[in-house]
Short mmCIF file of C-alpha atoms in Angstrom, two decimals:
data_model
loop_
_atom_site.label_atom_id
_atom_site.label_comp_id
_atom_site.label_asym_id
_atom_site.label_seq_id
_atom_site.Cartn_x
_atom_site.Cartn_y
_atom_site.Cartn_z
CA MET J 1 15.42 34.09 62.69
CA SER J 2 14.76 35.52 59.23
CA THR J 3 16.25 33.81 56.18
CA ARG J 4 17.95 36.16 53.74
CA PRO J 5 16.81 35.22 50.21
CA GLY J 6 19.75 34.52 47.60
CA PRO J 7 19.91 35.34 44.08
CA THR J 8 19.07 31.84 42.84
CA THR J 9 16.50 29.30 43.82
CA ARG J 10 16.93 25.49 43.48
CA VAL J 11 13.98 23.56 42.03
CA ARG J 12 13.32 19.99 40.81
CA ILE J 13 12.10 19.73 37.28
CA MET J 14 11.30 16.97 34.58
CA GLU J 15 13.55 17.21 31.62
CA LEU J 16 12.05 15.84 28.45
CA SER J 17 14.33 14.74 25.52
CA GLY J 18 12.67 12.91 22.59
CA SER J 19 10.56 10.31 24.32
CA THR J 20 12.55 9.99 27.44
CA THR J 21 12.20 11.97 30.74
CA ARG J 22 14.33 12.47 33.77
CA GLU J 23 14.10 14.42 37.03
CA ARG J 24 16.84 16.75 37.83
CA ARG J 25 17.68 19.78 39.91
CA ASP J 26 17.72 23.20 38.25
CA TYR J 27 18.25 26.75 39.29
CA LEU J 28 16.12 29.75 38.72
CA ALA J 29 16.62 33.45 39.26
CA THR J 30 15.08 34.41 42.45
CA GLU J 31 12.20 37.01 42.12
CA GLU J 32 11.17 38.63 45.46
CA PRO J 33 9.37 41.85 46.36
CA LEU J 34 11.43 44.64 47.84
CA GLU J 35 9.62 47.37 49.81
CA ILE J 36 11.43 50.74 49.86
CA ARG J 37 10.51 52.96 52.85
CA LEU J 38 11.65 56.52 53.50
CA THR J 39 12.37 57.99 56.94
CA ALA J 40 12.81 61.72 57.25
CA ALA J 41 15.07 63.52 59.79
CA ASP J 42 12.05 64.27 61.99
CA GLY J 43 11.04 60.61 62.09
CA THR J 44 8.19 60.81 59.55
CA ARG J 45 7.93 57.56 57.56
CA LYS J 46 6.49 56.56 54.21
CA THR J 47 6.37 53.44 51.84
CA MET J 48 7.19 54.89 48.46
CA ALA J 49 7.92 51.67 46.38
CA ILE J 50 7.43 48.08 45.98
CA THR J 51 9.57 46.45 43.39
CA MET J 52 9.99 42.80 42.15
CA ARG J 53 13.71 42.11 42.10
CA THR J 54 16.40 39.41 42.31
CA PRO J 55 17.90 39.82 45.86
CA GLY J 56 21.36 41.22 46.05
CA HIS J 57 22.61 44.86 46.08
CA ASP J 58 19.36 46.04 47.48
CA PHE J 59 20.71 49.14 49.01
CA GLU J 60 22.13 50.23 45.57
CA LEU J 61 18.76 49.48 44.03
CA ALA J 62 17.03 51.63 46.64
CA ALA J 63 19.59 54.55 46.05
CA GLY J 64 19.34 54.32 42.25
CA PHE J 65 15.65 54.36 42.17
CA LEU J 66 15.38 57.42 44.48
CA HIS J 67 17.95 59.24 42.24
CA GLY J 68 16.30 58.16 39.04
CA GLU J 69 12.94 59.42 40.16
CA GLY J 70 14.44 62.79 41.37
CA LEU J 71 13.39 62.23 44.92
CA ALA J 72 16.91 61.96 46.66
CA GLY J 73 20.48 62.21 45.54
CA PRO J 74 23.39 60.56 47.29
CA GLY J 75 23.93 63.62 49.47
CA ASP J 76 20.34 63.42 50.62
CA ILE J 77 20.76 59.96 52.21
CA ALA J 78 22.06 59.55 55.70
CA ALA J 79 21.73 55.80 55.78
CA ILE J 80 20.24 52.74 54.15
CA ALA J 81 19.51 49.44 56.25
CA TYR J 82 17.11 46.36 56.12
CA CYS J 83 14.14 47.18 58.17
CA THR J 84 13.86 45.58 61.61
CA ASP J 85 10.38 46.89 62.71
CA GLU J 86 8.54 44.69 64.90
CA ASP J 87 5.45 44.77 62.57
CA LEU J 88 7.26 42.85 59.93
CA PRO J 89 7.18 39.08 59.93
CA PRO J 90 10.74 37.46 60.05
CA GLU J 91 10.57 36.42 56.37
CA ALA J 92 9.97 39.85 55.28
CA ARG J 93 12.95 41.54 57.19
CA TYR J 94 15.30 41.20 54.15
CA ASN J 95 12.66 42.25 51.78
CA THR J 96 12.05 45.63 53.23
CA VAL J 97 14.70 48.53 53.03
CA THR J 98 14.59 51.82 54.98
CA VAL J 99 16.23 54.78 53.51
CA ARG J 100 16.92 57.56 56.24
CA LEU J 101 17.01 60.97 54.70
CA ARG J 102 19.02 63.96 55.98
CA GLY J 103 15.96 66.16 55.53
CA PRO J 104 12.23 65.84 54.98
CA ILE J 105 10.39 63.42 52.70
CA PRO J 106 9.93 65.16 49.31
CA ASP J 107 6.59 66.69 48.92
CA LEU J 108 5.70 65.36 45.46
CA PRO J 109 2.52 64.20 44.05
CA ALA J 110 4.15 60.92 43.08
CA LEU J 111 4.32 60.11 46.80
CA ASP J 112 0.59 60.20 47.29
CA ARG J 113 0.52 56.62 45.85
CA HIS J 114 2.81 53.82 45.96
CA PHE J 115 5.10 53.18 42.96
CA LEU J 116 4.77 49.62 41.58
CA THR J 117 7.75 48.32 39.80
CA SER J 118 8.71 45.10 37.99
CA SER J 119 11.86 43.15 37.32
CA ALA J 120 10.70 42.85 33.85
CA CYS J 121 10.07 46.43 32.98
CA GLY J 122 11.75 48.55 35.71
CA VAL J 123 10.00 51.32 37.48
CA CYS J 124 6.45 51.78 36.47
CA GLY J 125 5.55 54.45 39.01
CA SER J 126 4.61 57.01 36.29
CA ALA J 127 2.25 54.36 34.58
CA SER J 128 -0.48 56.78 33.56
CA LEU J 129 -0.71 58.60 30.28
CA GLU J 130 -2.27 61.61 32.17
CA ALA J 131 0.88 61.98 34.18
CA LEU J 132 2.94 62.01 31.09
CA HIS J 133 1.05 64.95 29.69
CA ASP J 134 2.26 66.98 32.58
CA ARG J 135 6.02 66.74 31.45
CA CYS J 136 5.98 65.50 27.85
CA LYS J 137 4.74 66.82 24.65
CA PRO J 138 3.61 64.76 21.57
CA VAL J 139 6.40 64.00 19.22
CA PRO J 140 6.12 66.18 16.10
CA ARG J 141 5.63 64.53 12.64
CA GLY J 142 9.25 65.83 11.71
CA ARG J 143 11.19 64.78 8.70
CA LEU J 144 11.75 61.09 9.67
CA ASP J 145 10.46 58.75 6.83
CA LEU J 146 11.03 55.06 7.15
CA THR J 147 11.07 52.61 4.08
CA PRO J 148 10.35 48.95 4.55
CA GLU J 149 13.90 48.13 3.49
CA LEU J 150 15.35 50.35 6.19
CA LEU J 151 13.07 48.62 8.79
CA TYR J 152 13.98 45.15 7.65
CA GLY J 153 17.70 45.76 8.02
CA LEU J 154 17.53 47.07 11.81
CA PRO J 155 17.45 43.64 13.58
CA ASP J 156 20.49 42.24 11.79
CA ALA J 157 22.40 45.46 12.39
CA LEU J 158 21.58 45.56 16.04
CA ARG J 159 22.44 41.76 16.44
CA ALA J 160 25.86 42.11 14.76
CA ALA J 161 26.58 44.92 17.24
CA GLN J 162 25.71 42.84 20.39
CA GLY J 163 29.15 41.87 21.64
CA GLY J 164 27.86 40.97 25.03
CA PHE J 165 25.01 38.93 23.91
CA GLY J 166 27.30 36.78 21.64
CA LYS J 167 29.35 35.91 24.69
CA THR J 168 26.51 35.36 27.15
CA GLY J 169 23.35 34.87 25.30
CA SER J 170 21.56 36.64 28.05
CA LEU J 171 21.66 40.44 27.51
CA HIS J 172 19.11 42.72 25.95
CA ALA J 173 20.17 45.52 23.67
CA ALA J 174 18.95 48.86 22.54
CA GLY J 175 20.24 50.50 19.29
CA LEU J 176 19.96 53.97 18.05
CA PHE J 177 19.73 54.35 14.25
CA SER J 178 19.90 57.45 12.07
CA ALA J 179 17.21 58.46 9.52
CA THR J 180 19.28 56.52 6.82
CA GLY J 181 19.46 53.27 8.97
CA THR J 182 23.08 53.74 10.26
CA LEU J 183 23.86 52.39 13.66
CA VAL J 184 24.72 55.40 15.82
CA ALA J 185 25.09 53.78 19.28
CA VAL J 186 24.23 50.46 21.00
CA ARG J 187 23.95 49.58 24.68
CA GLU J 188 23.41 46.12 26.36
CA ASP J 189 22.07 45.18 29.73
CA VAL J 190 20.29 42.27 31.42
CA GLY J 191 17.15 44.65 31.81
CA ARG J 192 15.75 46.04 28.52
CA HIS J 193 14.82 49.29 30.35
CA ASN J 194 18.43 49.74 31.54
CA ALA J 195 19.67 49.31 28.05
CA VAL J 196 17.56 52.16 26.92
CA ASP J 197 18.45 54.24 29.78
CA LYS J 198 22.16 53.81 28.90
CA LEU J 199 21.52 54.85 25.33
CA VAL J 200 19.42 58.04 26.24
CA GLY J 201 22.09 58.71 28.84
CA TRP J 202 24.77 58.58 26.20
CA ALA J 203 22.87 60.90 23.96
CA GLY J 204 22.32 63.33 26.86
CA LEU J 205 26.00 63.46 27.80
CA ASN J 206 26.94 64.20 24.16
CA GLU J 207 24.35 66.93 23.92
CA ARG J 208 22.28 65.03 21.31
CA LEU J 209 18.87 65.28 22.78
CA PRO J 210 16.29 65.42 21.61
CA LEU J 211 16.73 62.46 19.16
CA ALA J 212 14.08 63.97 16.78
CA GLU J 213 15.47 62.08 13.68
CA HIS J 214 16.46 58.73 15.06
CA VAL J 215 14.98 55.22 15.48
CA LEU J 216 15.24 53.20 18.53
CA MET J 217 15.46 49.41 18.13
CA VAL J 218 15.21 47.04 20.96
CA SER J 219 15.91 43.33 21.06
CA GLY J 220 12.83 42.25 23.16
CA ARG J 221 9.27 43.32 23.61
CA THR J 222 8.23 47.02 24.08
CA SER J 223 6.83 47.92 27.23
CA TYR J 224 5.17 51.21 28.45
CA GLU J 225 8.36 52.30 30.25
CA ILE J 226 10.46 51.87 27.17
CA MET J 227 7.99 53.92 25.24
CA GLN J 228 7.94 56.58 28.08
CA LYS J 229 11.73 56.80 27.90
CA ALA J 230 11.63 57.13 24.12
CA LEU J 231 9.05 59.98 24.46
CA ALA J 232 11.12 61.81 27.03
CA ALA J 233 14.12 61.61 24.67
CA GLY J 234 12.01 62.90 21.68
CA ILE J 235 12.40 59.66 19.72
CA PRO J 236 9.80 59.55 16.88
CA ALA J 237 10.06 55.81 16.06
CA VAL J 238 10.45 52.60 18.19
CA CYS J 239 11.09 49.13 16.72
CA ALA J 240 11.21 45.72 18.32
CA VAL J 241 11.63 42.05 17.33
CA SER J 242 8.74 41.11 19.70
CA ALA J 243 5.24 42.46 20.43
CA PRO J 244 4.39 45.62 22.28
CA SER J 245 2.07 45.81 25.46
CA SER J 246 -1.39 47.37 25.21
CA LEU J 247 -0.37 50.47 27.19
CA ALA J 248 2.83 50.88 24.94
CA VAL J 249 0.51 51.01 21.87
CA GLU J 250 -1.70 53.44 23.58
CA LEU J 251 1.13 55.64 24.49
CA ALA J 252 2.49 55.73 21.01
CA ARG J 253 -0.88 56.52 19.43
CA GLU J 254 -1.55 59.32 21.85
CA PHE J 255 1.97 61.00 21.66
CA GLY J 256 2.55 60.52 17.96
CA ILE J 257 5.31 57.81 18.00
CA THR J 258 5.74 55.28 15.24
CA LEU J 259 5.69 51.88 16.91
CA VAL J 260 6.81 48.62 15.02
CA GLY J 261 6.76 45.20 16.44
CA PHE J 262 7.57 41.71 15.34
CA LEU J 263 10.22 43.05 13.12
CA ARG J 264 11.65 39.84 11.75
CA GLY J 265 13.15 39.13 8.36
CA GLU J 266 10.90 41.17 5.75
CA ARG J 267 7.77 41.44 7.76
CA CYS J 268 6.63 43.52 10.78
CA ASN J 269 3.43 45.02 12.34
CA VAL J 270 2.93 48.67 12.59
CA TYR J 271 0.83 49.54 15.72
CA ALA J 272 1.06 53.33 15.56
CA GLY J 273 2.34 56.24 13.42
CA SER J 274 2.14 54.47 10.04
CA GLU J 275 2.40 57.96 8.40
CA ARG J 276 6.10 57.86 8.86
CA ILE J 277 6.44 54.62 6.78
CA LEU J 278 6.83 55.03 3.04
CA VAL J 279 5.25 52.18 1.04
CA GLU J 280 5.01 52.38 -2.77
#
């Protein structure tokens, strides 16, 4: 009989305090793979994503992923269930979800390969710069100029607006700032990519896209996916309190985005787009 993984996993750890130690139990957030399979109305089947996630709300995760990738909306889905195929070992039954579609499996180039996603950065299925060129253009130089003083003020302004983080200490934040450093909007989420999605969604619903004269500030590191979302929204500058990944820097340089990392106090690293920063 298969065991359904829970959202937490209990482990034993050694706690070190000063020069004394003790063993105790601790709880970790469970991280397990979830395979998302599609089944067409004619019975055709295809594995289209493998994601690392914390178990729970798996059907919602599958439906949200399909919708976000433009593969299937709610009306296209006939049913979602855990897979009971005999080829699966029992321990994988609750780590495999089958989505039954009302029609055929979408004939998209993206489905010629498997998406690979991560609990840290969200969906990374479009993780190639070549694919981005098919739907995104480089960000124009524009009129956005950033002074060191403006940059140095962004982290404190974002932190002051993080109401949820102040209560829980466990939420990422994404803030949208004007060309003068004024906070325009802020969104929080346990996933940094989700916070950016919320922010861009707010801009879209309020008919403010593209965000050609704005700065995106994020509370954690800068991943490829965050840069991809910024590029799609037309944001010319992205700042973060931590480091960017190598692919994030490559994307920024190739598409003309200013990328600032380790923005703490009165220091930072500029990884791309230094022409937008005005230094005397």
